PDB file of C-alpha atoms in Angstrom:
ATOM      1  CA  MET I   1      73.994 151.919 207.748  1.00 56.00           C
ATOM      2  CA  PRO I   2      70.211 152.616 207.927  1.00 76.00           C
ATOM      3  CA  ARG I   3      68.260 149.479 207.081  1.00 87.00           C
ATOM      4  CA  LEU I   4      65.913 151.327 204.727  1.00 92.00           C
ATOM      5  CA  ILE I   5      68.838 152.503 202.584  1.00 92.00           C
ATOM      6  CA  ARG I   6      70.251 148.988 202.462  1.00 91.00           C
ATOM      7  CA  ALA I   7      66.873 147.489 201.560  1.00 94.00           C
ATOM      8  CA  THR I   8      66.298 150.118 198.872  1.00 95.00           C
ATOM      9  CA  ALA I   9      69.724 149.510 197.339  1.00 94.00           C
ATOM     10  CA  VAL I  10      69.241 145.740 197.215  1.00 95.00           C
ATOM     11  CA  THR I  11      65.705 146.099 195.826  1.00 96.00           C
ATOM     12  CA  THR I  12      66.995 148.475 193.158  1.00 97.00           C
ATOM     13  CA  LEU I  13      69.685 145.967 192.233  1.00 96.00           C
ATOM     14  CA  VAL I  14      67.142 143.169 191.782  1.00 97.00           C
ATOM     15  CA  ALA I  15      64.790 145.422 189.799  1.00 97.00           C
ATOM     16  CA  THR I  16      67.606 146.688 187.555  1.00 96.00           C
ATOM     17  CA  TYR I  17      68.716 143.147 186.786  1.00 96.00           C
ATOM     18  CA  GLY I  18      65.117 142.251 185.970  1.00 95.00           C
ATOM     19  CA  LEU I  19      64.900 145.286 183.705  1.00 94.00           C
ATOM     20  CA  ILE I  20      67.908 144.153 181.670  1.00 93.00           C
ATOM     21  CA  VAL I  21      66.558 140.608 181.359  1.00 93.00           C
ATOM     22  CA  LEU I  22      63.120 141.885 180.340  1.00 93.00           C
ATOM     23  CA  GLY I  23      64.776 144.206 177.823  1.00 88.00           C
ATOM     24  CA  SER I  24      66.518 141.170 176.368  1.00 86.00           C
ATOM     25  CA  THR I  25      63.176 139.366 176.124  1.00 88.00           C
ATOM     26  CA  VAL I  26      61.717 142.339 174.285  1.00 87.00           C
ATOM     27  CA  ARG I  27      64.608 142.229 171.853  1.00 82.00           C
ATOM     28  CA  VAL I  28      64.708 138.495 171.114  1.00 80.00           C
ATOM     29  CA  THR I  29      60.922 138.332 170.674  1.00 83.00           C
ATOM     30  CA  ASN I  30      61.077 141.255 168.209  1.00 79.00           C
ATOM     31  CA  SER I  31      58.804 143.298 170.463  1.00 81.00           C
ATOM     32  CA  GLY I  32      60.977 146.414 170.383  1.00 78.00           C
ATOM     33  CA  MET I  33      58.590 148.161 168.032  1.00 77.00           C
ATOM     34  CA  GLY I  34      55.483 146.825 169.729  1.00 81.00           C
ATOM     35  CA  CYS I  35      54.963 150.460 170.672  1.00 81.00           C
ATOM     36  CA  SER I  36      55.705 152.895 167.872  1.00 82.00           C
ATOM     37  CA  SER I  37      55.504 155.978 170.116  1.00 84.00           C
ATOM     38  CA  TRP I  38      57.037 157.060 173.422  1.00 85.00           C
ATOM     39  CA  PRO I  39      56.294 157.355 176.338  1.00 83.00           C
ATOM     40  CA  LEU I  40      52.750 156.196 175.574  1.00 81.00           C
ATOM     41  CA  CYS I  41      52.288 153.012 173.579  1.00 82.00           C
ATOM     42  CA  ASN I  42      50.576 153.928 170.330  1.00 77.00           C
ATOM     43  CA  GLY I  43      48.886 156.812 172.112  1.00 76.00           C
ATOM     44  CA  GLN I  44      47.742 154.856 175.160  1.00 77.00           C
ATOM     45  CA  LEU I  45      49.100 153.008 178.183  1.00 72.00           C
ATOM     46  CA  GLY I  46      49.405 149.855 176.110  1.00 64.00           C
ATOM     47  CA  PRO I  47      47.124 147.190 174.629  1.00 65.00           C
ATOM     48  CA  ILE I  48      47.337 144.331 177.121  1.00 67.00           C
ATOM     49  CA  ASP I  49      45.646 141.909 174.700  1.00 71.00           C
ATOM     50  CA  GLN I  50      48.508 142.041 172.172  1.00 80.00           C
ATOM     51  CA  PHE I  51      51.818 140.324 172.860  1.00 84.00           C
ATOM     52  CA  HIS I  52      54.379 142.734 171.409  1.00 85.00           C
ATOM     53  CA  PRO I  53      52.886 145.960 172.846  1.00 85.00           C
ATOM     54  CA  LEU I  54      52.458 144.195 176.198  1.00 85.00           C
ATOM     55  CA  MET I  55      56.118 143.168 176.282  1.00 88.00           C
ATOM     56  CA  GLU I  56      57.398 146.614 175.294  1.00 88.00           C
ATOM     57  CA  GLN I  57      55.157 148.514 177.698  1.00 88.00           C
ATOM     58  CA  SER I  58      55.944 146.107 180.555  1.00 89.00           C
ATOM     59  CA  HIS I  59      59.595 146.961 180.004  1.00 91.00           C
ATOM     60  CA  ARG I  60      58.749 150.664 180.233  1.00 90.00           C
ATOM     61  CA  PHE I  61      56.730 150.184 183.410  1.00 92.00           C
ATOM     62  CA  LEU I  62      59.615 148.327 185.058  1.00 94.00           C
ATOM     63  CA  ALA I  63      61.970 151.095 183.918  1.00 93.00           C
ATOM     64  CA  ALA I  64      59.683 153.558 185.701  1.00 94.00           C
ATOM     65  CA  VAL I  65      59.861 151.433 188.877  1.00 96.00           C
ATOM     66  CA  VAL I  66      63.673 151.405 188.712  1.00 96.00           C
ATOM     67  CA  THR I  67      63.706 155.189 188.218  1.00 96.00           C
ATOM     68  CA  VAL I  68      61.514 155.706 191.291  1.00 97.00           C
ATOM     69  CA  LEU I  69      63.694 153.364 193.364  1.00 97.00           C
ATOM     70  CA  ILE I  70      66.848 155.245 192.353  1.00 97.00           C
ATOM     71  CA  ALA I  71      65.212 158.567 193.230  1.00 96.00           C
ATOM     72  CA  LEU I  72      64.199 157.114 196.607  1.00 96.00           C
ATOM     73  CA  PHE I  73      67.712 155.784 197.226  1.00 96.00           C
ATOM     74  CA  ALA I  74      69.274 159.173 196.425  1.00 95.00           C
ATOM     75  CA  THR I  75      66.790 160.968 198.692  1.00 95.00           C
ATOM     76  CA  LEU I  76      67.416 158.585 201.594  1.00 94.00           C
ATOM     77  CA  VAL I  77      71.185 158.886 201.202  1.00 92.00           C
ATOM     78  CA  TRP I  78      71.066 162.665 201.274  1.00 89.00           C
ATOM     79  CA  ARG I  79      68.709 162.799 204.269  1.00 89.00           C
ATOM     80  CA  ALA I  80      70.811 160.337 206.302  1.00 85.00           C
ATOM     81  CA  GLY I  81      73.542 162.916 206.848  1.00 78.00           C
ATOM     82  CA  PRO I  82      77.339 162.490 207.116  1.00 76.00           C
ATOM     83  CA  ARG I  83      77.252 158.756 207.894  1.00 76.00           C
ATOM     84  CA  THR I  84      76.219 157.999 204.284  1.00 81.00           C
ATOM     85  CA  ARG I  85      78.306 160.626 202.513  1.00 81.00           C
ATOM     86  CA  HIS I  86      80.347 157.856 200.856  1.00 82.00           C
ATOM     87  CA  LEU I  87      77.159 156.865 199.000  1.00 88.00           C
ATOM     88  CA  ARG I  88      76.397 160.350 197.658  1.00 91.00           C
ATOM     89  CA  PRO I  89      78.629 160.147 194.540  1.00 91.00           C
ATOM     90  CA  LEU I  90      77.030 156.795 193.701  1.00 92.00           C
ATOM     91  CA  ALA I  91      73.538 158.206 194.208  1.00 94.00           C
ATOM     92  CA  LEU I  92      74.299 161.151 191.921  1.00 95.00           C
ATOM     93  CA  ALA I  93      75.775 158.831 189.309  1.00 95.00           C
ATOM     94  CA  LEU I  94      72.673 156.631 189.406  1.00 96.00           C
ATOM     95  CA  VAL I  95      70.364 159.591 188.891  1.00 96.00           C
ATOM     96  CA  GLY I  96      72.405 160.770 185.902  1.00 96.00           C
ATOM     97  CA  ILE I  97      72.716 157.307 184.340  1.00 96.00           C
ATOM     98  CA  VAL I  98      69.039 156.428 184.674  1.00 95.00           C
ATOM     99  CA  ALA I  99      68.116 159.771 183.100  1.00 94.00           C
ATOM    100  CA  ALA I 100      70.436 159.016 180.172  1.00 94.00           C
ATOM    101  CA  GLN I 101      68.998 155.505 179.914  1.00 93.00           C
ATOM    102  CA  VAL I 102      65.436 156.802 179.725  1.00 91.00           C
ATOM    103  CA  LEU I 103      66.472 159.206 176.955  1.00 92.00           C
ATOM    104  CA  LEU I 104      68.251 156.412 175.083  1.00 91.00           C
ATOM    105  CA  GLY I 105      65.138 154.264 175.366  1.00 88.00           C
ATOM    106  CA  ALA I 106      63.106 157.021 173.744  1.00 89.00           C
ATOM    107  CA  ILE I 107      65.711 157.519 171.002  1.00 91.00           C
ATOM    108  CA  THR I 108      65.714 153.768 170.342  1.00 87.00           C
ATOM    109  CA  VAL I 109      61.973 153.915 169.654  1.00 86.00           C
ATOM    110  CA  TRP I 110      62.253 157.088 167.562  1.00 88.00           C
ATOM    111  CA  THR I 111      65.000 155.521 165.407  1.00 87.00           C
ATOM    112  CA  LYS I 112      62.960 152.307 165.035  1.00 83.00           C
ATOM    113  CA  ASN I 113      65.444 150.118 166.898  1.00 79.00           C
ATOM    114  CA  ALA I 114      68.558 151.134 165.001  1.00 80.00           C
ATOM    115  CA  PRO I 115      71.316 148.615 165.941  1.00 75.00           C
ATOM    116  CA  VAL I 116      73.631 151.336 167.287  1.00 80.00           C
ATOM    117  CA  THR I 117      71.006 152.803 169.608  1.00 84.00           C
ATOM    118  CA  VAL I 118      69.958 149.340 170.818  1.00 82.00           C
ATOM    119  CA  ALA I 119      73.592 148.498 171.613  1.00 80.00           C
ATOM    120  CA  LEU I 120      74.089 151.828 173.428  1.00 86.00           C
ATOM    121  CA  HIS I 121      70.884 151.214 175.362  1.00 87.00           C
ATOM    122  CA  LEU I 122      72.182 147.841 176.522  1.00 85.00           C
ATOM    123  CA  VAL I 123      75.632 149.177 177.448  1.00 87.00           C
ATOM    124  CA  THR I 124      74.096 152.007 179.464  1.00 92.00           C
ATOM    125  CA  GLY I 125      71.870 149.451 181.172  1.00 92.00           C
ATOM    126  CA  LEU I 126      74.933 147.399 182.116  1.00 92.00           C
ATOM    127  CA  VAL I 127      76.684 150.516 183.446  1.00 94.00           C
ATOM    128  CA  LEU I 128      73.559 151.253 185.482  1.00 96.00           C
ATOM    129  CA  LEU I 129      73.564 147.694 186.815  1.00 96.00           C
ATOM    130  CA  ALA I 130      77.264 148.040 187.708  1.00 95.00           C
ATOM    131  CA  VAL I 131      76.768 151.262 189.678  1.00 95.00           C
ATOM    132  CA  VAL I 132      73.700 149.857 191.445  1.00 96.00           C
ATOM    133  CA  THR I 133      75.774 146.777 192.307  1.00 94.00           C
ATOM    134  CA  VAL I 134      78.537 148.942 193.772  1.00 92.00           C
ATOM    135  CA  ALA I 135      75.967 150.950 195.732  1.00 92.00           C
ATOM    136  CA  ALA I 136      74.339 147.807 197.123  1.00 92.00           C
ATOM    137  CA  THR I 137      77.763 146.384 197.974  1.00 89.00           C
ATOM    138  CA  ALA I 138      78.648 149.600 199.796  1.00 87.00           C
ATOM    139  CA  THR I 139      75.548 149.285 201.987  1.00 86.00           C
ATOM    140  CA  VAL I 140      76.386 145.760 203.144  1.00 80.00           C
ATOM    141  CA  ALA I 141      80.205 145.748 203.189  1.00 63.00           C
ATOM    142  CA  VAL I 142      81.451 146.444 206.704  1.00 50.00           C
ATOM    143  CA  ARG I 143      84.709 144.653 207.211  1.00 49.00           C
ATOM    144  CA  ALA I 144      87.432 145.450 204.684  1.00 45.00           C
ATOM    145  CA  PRO I 145      89.250 142.430 203.240  1.00 48.00           C
ATOM    146  CA  SER I 146      92.992 142.329 202.985  1.00 47.00           C
ATOM    147  CA  ALA I 147      94.327 144.699 200.343  1.00 45.00           C
ATOM    148  CA  PRO I 148      94.768 142.911 197.003  1.00 48.00           C
ATOM    149  CA  VAL I 149      98.086 142.939 195.248  1.00 46.00           C
ATOM    150  CA  GLY I 150      98.624 145.167 192.239  1.00 49.00           C
ATOM    151  CA  ARG I 151      98.291 142.327 189.737  1.00 57.00           C
ATOM    152  CA  GLN I 152      94.898 141.439 191.165  1.00 66.00           C
ATOM    153  CA  ASN I 153      93.755 145.049 190.840  1.00 79.00           C
ATOM    154  CA  TRP I 154      94.670 145.003 187.160  1.00 85.00           C
ATOM    155  CA  LEU I 155      92.947 141.674 186.671  1.00 88.00           C
ATOM    156  CA  ALA I 156      89.789 143.023 188.306  1.00 89.00           C
ATOM    157  CA  ALA I 157      89.715 146.058 186.006  1.00 89.00           C
ATOM    158  CA  ALA I 158      90.500 143.918 182.954  1.00 92.00           C
ATOM    159  CA  SER I 159      87.749 141.440 183.871  1.00 92.00           C
ATOM    160  CA  VAL I 160      85.115 144.157 184.178  1.00 92.00           C
ATOM    161  CA  ALA I 161      86.207 145.785 180.908  1.00 92.00           C
ATOM    162  CA  GLY I 162      86.396 142.436 179.150  1.00 91.00           C
ATOM    163  CA  LEU I 163      82.889 141.420 180.175  1.00 92.00           C
ATOM    164  CA  LEU I 164      81.501 144.754 178.980  1.00 90.00           C
ATOM    165  CA  VAL I 165      83.151 144.305 175.574  1.00 90.00           C
ATOM    166  CA  ILE I 166      81.872 140.730 175.329  1.00 90.00           C
ATOM    167  CA  VAL I 167      78.264 141.731 176.045  1.00 87.00           C
ATOM    168  CA  LEU I 168      78.494 144.672 173.646  1.00 86.00           C
ATOM    169  CA  SER I 169      79.832 142.464 170.860  1.00 87.00           C
ATOM    170  CA  GLY I 170      77.112 139.920 171.603  1.00 86.00           C
ATOM    171  CA  SER I 171      74.511 142.656 171.294  1.00 81.00           C
ATOM    172  CA  LEU I 172      75.939 143.691 167.928  1.00 83.00           C
ATOM    173  CA  VAL I 173      75.781 140.046 166.803  1.00 85.00           C
ATOM    174  CA  VAL I 174      72.078 139.830 167.677  1.00 81.00           C
ATOM    175  CA  ASN I 175      71.149 143.262 166.331  1.00 77.00           C
ATOM    176  CA  GLY I 176      73.204 142.709 163.191  1.00 79.00           C
ATOM    177  CA  GLY I 177      71.380 139.476 162.385  1.00 81.00           C
ATOM    178  CA  ALA I 178      74.472 137.299 162.902  1.00 82.00           C
ATOM    179  CA  ALA I 179      73.222 135.211 165.838  1.00 83.00           C
ATOM    180  CA  ALA I 180      72.584 132.182 163.614  1.00 82.00           C
ATOM    181  CA  ALA I 181      75.433 132.822 161.157  1.00 85.00           C
ATOM    182  CA  CYS I 182      77.485 129.857 162.422  1.00 86.00           C
ATOM    183  CA  GLU I 183      75.637 126.709 163.447  1.00 83.00           C
ATOM    184  CA  SER I 184      78.802 125.061 164.699  1.00 85.00           C
ATOM    185  CA  TRP I 185      81.025 125.745 167.715  1.00 87.00           C
ATOM    186  CA  PRO I 186      83.709 126.813 168.533  1.00 86.00           C
ATOM    187  CA  VAL I 187      84.755 127.266 164.910  1.00 85.00           C
ATOM    188  CA  CYS I 188      82.487 128.211 162.037  1.00 84.00           C
ATOM    189  CA  LEU I 189      82.232 125.360 159.520  1.00 80.00           C
ATOM    190  CA  ALA I 190      80.657 125.678 156.075  1.00 74.00           C
ATOM    191  CA  SER I 191      78.334 128.539 156.919  1.00 78.00           C
ATOM    192  CA  ARG I 192      75.920 129.734 154.247  1.00 79.00           C
ATOM    193  CA  ALA I 193      75.565 133.174 155.841  1.00 79.00           C
ATOM    194  CA  ALA I 194      77.064 136.328 154.383  1.00 83.00           C
ATOM    195  CA  THR I 195      80.767 136.886 155.041  1.00 84.00           C
ATOM    196  CA  ARG I 196      80.006 140.011 157.076  1.00 85.00           C
ATOM    197  CA  LEU I 197      77.756 138.052 159.448  1.00 87.00           C
ATOM    198  CA  VAL I 198      80.242 135.224 159.847  1.00 88.00           C
ATOM    199  CA  THR I 199      83.007 137.732 160.583  1.00 89.00           C
ATOM    200  CA  LEU I 200      80.867 139.434 163.220  1.00 89.00           C
ATOM    201  CA  GLN I 201      80.151 136.095 164.868  1.00 89.00           C
ATOM    202  CA  LEU I 202      83.822 135.062 164.853  1.00 90.00           C
ATOM    203  CA  VAL I 203      84.929 138.407 166.301  1.00 91.00           C
ATOM    204  CA  HIS I 204      82.466 137.912 169.153  1.00 92.00           C
ATOM    205  CA  ARG I 205      83.742 134.378 169.809  1.00 92.00           C
ATOM    206  CA  SER I 206      87.343 135.593 169.790  1.00 92.00           C
ATOM    207  CA  LEU I 207      86.504 138.302 172.314  1.00 93.00           C
ATOM    208  CA  VAL I 208      84.727 135.706 174.464  1.00 92.00           C
ATOM    209  CA  LEU I 209      87.822 133.511 174.427  1.00 93.00           C
ATOM    210  CA  VAL I 210      90.149 136.332 175.510  1.00 94.00           C
ATOM    211  CA  GLY I 211      87.691 137.682 178.070  1.00 92.00           C
ATOM    212  CA  ALA I 212      86.984 134.257 179.539  1.00 93.00           C
ATOM    213  CA  VAL I 213      90.699 133.656 180.093  1.00 94.00           C
ATOM    214  CA  VAL I 214      91.091 137.004 181.880  1.00 94.00           C
ATOM    215  CA  VAL I 215      87.981 136.563 184.012  1.00 94.00           C
ATOM    216  CA  THR I 216      88.892 132.981 184.898  1.00 94.00           C
ATOM    217  CA  THR I 217      92.399 134.027 185.943  1.00 93.00           C
ATOM    218  CA  TYR I 218      90.978 136.750 188.187  1.00 92.00           C
ATOM    219  CA  LEU I 219      88.330 134.523 189.764  1.00 93.00           C
ATOM    220  CA  VAL I 220      90.744 131.638 190.379  1.00 93.00           C
ATOM    221  CA  ALA I 221      93.148 134.060 192.086  1.00 88.00           C
ATOM    222  CA  LEU I 222      90.330 135.271 194.356  1.00 87.00           C
ATOM    223  CA  ALA I 223      89.080 131.769 195.095  1.00 88.00           C
ATOM    224  CA  ARG I 224      92.543 130.622 196.124  1.00 87.00           C
ATOM    225  CA  ARG I 225      93.972 133.635 197.953  1.00 82.00           C
ATOM    226  CA  ASP I 226      91.307 136.062 199.175  1.00 77.00           C
ATOM    227  CA  ALA I 227      90.990 136.415 202.941  1.00 72.00           C
ATOM    228  CA  SER I 228      87.192 136.653 202.834  1.00 79.00           C
ATOM    229  CA  LEU I 229      85.266 133.371 202.744  1.00 83.00           C
ATOM    230  CA  THR I 230      82.269 135.162 201.227  1.00 83.00           C
ATOM    231  CA  ARG I 231      84.351 136.512 198.362  1.00 84.00           C
ATOM    232  CA  ARG I 232      85.938 133.110 197.766  1.00 87.00           C
ATOM    233  CA  ARG I 233      82.516 131.504 197.559  1.00 90.00           C
ATOM    234  CA  ALA I 234      81.307 134.238 195.242  1.00 90.00           C
ATOM    235  CA  ALA I 235      84.359 133.665 193.034  1.00 91.00           C
ATOM    236  CA  TYR I 236      83.590 129.939 192.808  1.00 93.00           C
ATOM    237  CA  GLY I 237      79.972 130.776 192.000  1.00 93.00           C
ATOM    238  CA  ALA I 238      81.065 133.162 189.264  1.00 94.00           C
ATOM    239  CA  LEU I 239      83.370 130.512 187.785  1.00 95.00           C
ATOM    240  CA  THR I 240      80.446 128.096 187.643  1.00 95.00           C
ATOM    241  CA  LEU I 241      78.268 130.767 186.070  1.00 94.00           C
ATOM    242  CA  LEU I 242      80.959 131.487 183.471  1.00 94.00           C
ATOM    243  CA  ALA I 243      81.155 127.795 182.533  1.00 94.00           C
ATOM    244  CA  VAL I 244      77.365 127.610 182.175  1.00 95.00           C
ATOM    245  CA  GLN I 245      77.386 130.799 180.120  1.00 92.00           C
ATOM    246  CA  VAL I 246      79.940 129.373 177.680  1.00 91.00           C
ATOM    247  CA  ALA I 247      77.899 126.158 177.386  1.00 93.00           C
ATOM    248  CA  VAL I 248      74.691 128.093 176.701  1.00 92.00           C
ATOM    249  CA  GLY I 249      76.534 130.183 174.120  1.00 89.00           C
ATOM    250  CA  ALA I 250      77.663 127.014 172.352  1.00 90.00           C
ATOM    251  CA  LEU I 251      74.144 125.547 172.373  1.00 90.00           C
ATOM    252  CA  ASN I 252      72.767 128.882 171.212  1.00 87.00           C
ATOM    253  CA  ALA I 253      75.013 128.708 168.146  1.00 85.00           C
ATOM    254  CA  ILE I 254      74.409 125.021 167.406  1.00 87.00           C
ATOM    255  CA  TYR I 255      70.619 125.308 167.590  1.00 86.00           C
ATOM    256  CA  GLY I 256      70.421 128.494 165.509  1.00 83.00           C
ATOM    257  CA  ALA I 257      69.921 131.040 168.313  1.00 81.00           C
ATOM    258  CA  PRO I 258      66.339 130.319 169.457  1.00 86.00           C
ATOM    259  CA  ALA I 259      64.756 133.254 171.289  1.00 83.00           C
ATOM    260  CA  THR I 260      64.517 131.542 174.699  1.00 86.00           C
ATOM    261  CA  MET I 261      68.140 130.429 174.683  1.00 87.00           C
ATOM    262  CA  ALA I 262      69.335 133.848 173.507  1.00 85.00           C
ATOM    263  CA  ASP I 263      67.412 135.430 176.380  1.00 87.00           C
ATOM    264  CA  VAL I 264      68.969 133.026 178.910  1.00 91.00           C
ATOM    265  CA  HIS I 265      72.384 133.786 177.402  1.00 89.00           C
ATOM    266  CA  LEU I 266      72.069 137.500 178.170  1.00 89.00           C
ATOM    267  CA  ALA I 267      70.499 136.877 181.577  1.00 91.00           C
ATOM    268  CA  LEU I 268      73.519 134.790 182.578  1.00 93.00           C
ATOM    269  CA  ALA I 269      75.883 137.412 181.179  1.00 92.00           C
ATOM    270  CA  ALA I 270      74.199 140.157 183.213  1.00 93.00           C
ATOM    271  CA  ALA I 271      74.367 138.046 186.382  1.00 94.00           C
ATOM    272  CA  LEU I 272      78.049 137.279 185.816  1.00 94.00           C
ATOM    273  CA  TRP I 273      78.714 140.961 185.119  1.00 94.00           C
ATOM    274  CA  SER I 274      77.079 142.019 188.392  1.00 94.00           C
ATOM    275  CA  ILE I 275      78.989 139.441 190.466  1.00 93.00           C
ATOM    276  CA  VAL I 276      82.372 140.334 188.943  1.00 93.00           C
ATOM    277  CA  VAL I 277      81.678 144.049 189.451  1.00 93.00           C
ATOM    278  CA  ALA I 278      80.762 143.373 193.085  1.00 90.00           C
ATOM    279  CA  LEU I 279      83.945 141.369 193.648  1.00 90.00           C
ATOM    280  CA  ALA I 280      86.095 144.022 191.991  1.00 88.00           C
ATOM    281  CA  ALA I 281      84.441 146.826 193.972  1.00 85.00           C
ATOM    282  CA  THR I 282      84.287 145.203 197.423  1.00 80.00           C
ATOM    283  CA  PRO I 283      87.747 146.296 198.681  1.00 67.00           C
ATOM    284  CA  ALA I 284      87.022 149.943 197.860  1.00 62.00           C
ATOM    285  CA  THR I 285      83.456 149.934 199.184  1.00 59.00           C
ATOM    286  CA  SER I 286      84.569 148.213 202.378  1.00 54.00           C
ATOM    287  CA  ARG I 287      87.128 150.957 202.975  1.00 53.00           C
ATOM    288  CA  TRP I 288      84.463 153.609 202.349  1.00 51.00           C
ATOM    289  CA  VAL I 289      82.185 152.038 204.966  1.00 49.00           C
ATOM    290  CA  SER I 290      85.038 151.588 207.442  1.00 48.00           C
ATOM    291  CA  ASP I 291      86.023 155.251 207.078  1.00 48.00           C
ATOM    292  CA  ALA I 292      82.408 156.349 207.532  1.00 48.00           C
ATOM    293  CA  MET I 293      82.054 154.256 210.668  1.00 46.00           C
ATOM    294  CA  ARG I 294      85.232 155.725 212.178  1.00 50.00           C
ATOM    295  CA  ASP I 295      83.959 159.245 211.540  1.00 50.00           C
TER     296      ASP I 295
END
């Protein structure tokens, strides 16, 4: 695997994660409409002496960096010839997803941060992060681990799907104004918020409970049985991250969802998402690399 391709993939992964975290910061600081136009910020590159426009335009600049990195990755993959043909579908997917994400970002501004468009923007960002994670994994995975049993395959798929649903529901909670609807945890006691907001919060907590059980089951199975020491360590790390994420979620509810804690909550969720996706994808990406090396 050419080192430049590997370095570009890993750099893109780090930048994409940073983009999602910065997007969360923009949201929780109510900076989403710091720029009322797109792609320029109120007709210019962005007032750097005003907080909200600075936050929003910084997010756009980082999105531009990620777009350039993805274009570079795709170009390098195509120019490397047959030895990187297993990366070509991922490169094409990244180009398509980042184009859709840029369009969704523009639509989000044009619709003045409508909750549906904000949620779609976040989901597409998570899909982008997942594909970048798989691509980066495929550039570093060389030795295929032992083939997982069928139950573990299902648990991997269920864990990835469950985390996506959890983050989406969390986004709807924030965008729907329900983040501080229940200032108690895990149940909602004597809330003064509207019934709709309380219901939205409780649905999110229920999804977290189900998803956490599925993800924990999958990660424990990997930590105990996987042949790869690296994957076992990653599984233990993800379990720790999941526990911290649940604790931060509880504190976020108890303290009325302060902006900093809400931002940390999503940052942890995105990190956990990327690790679980990498663990779920490693057997397949390892086989792709092994096949490419044999050819």
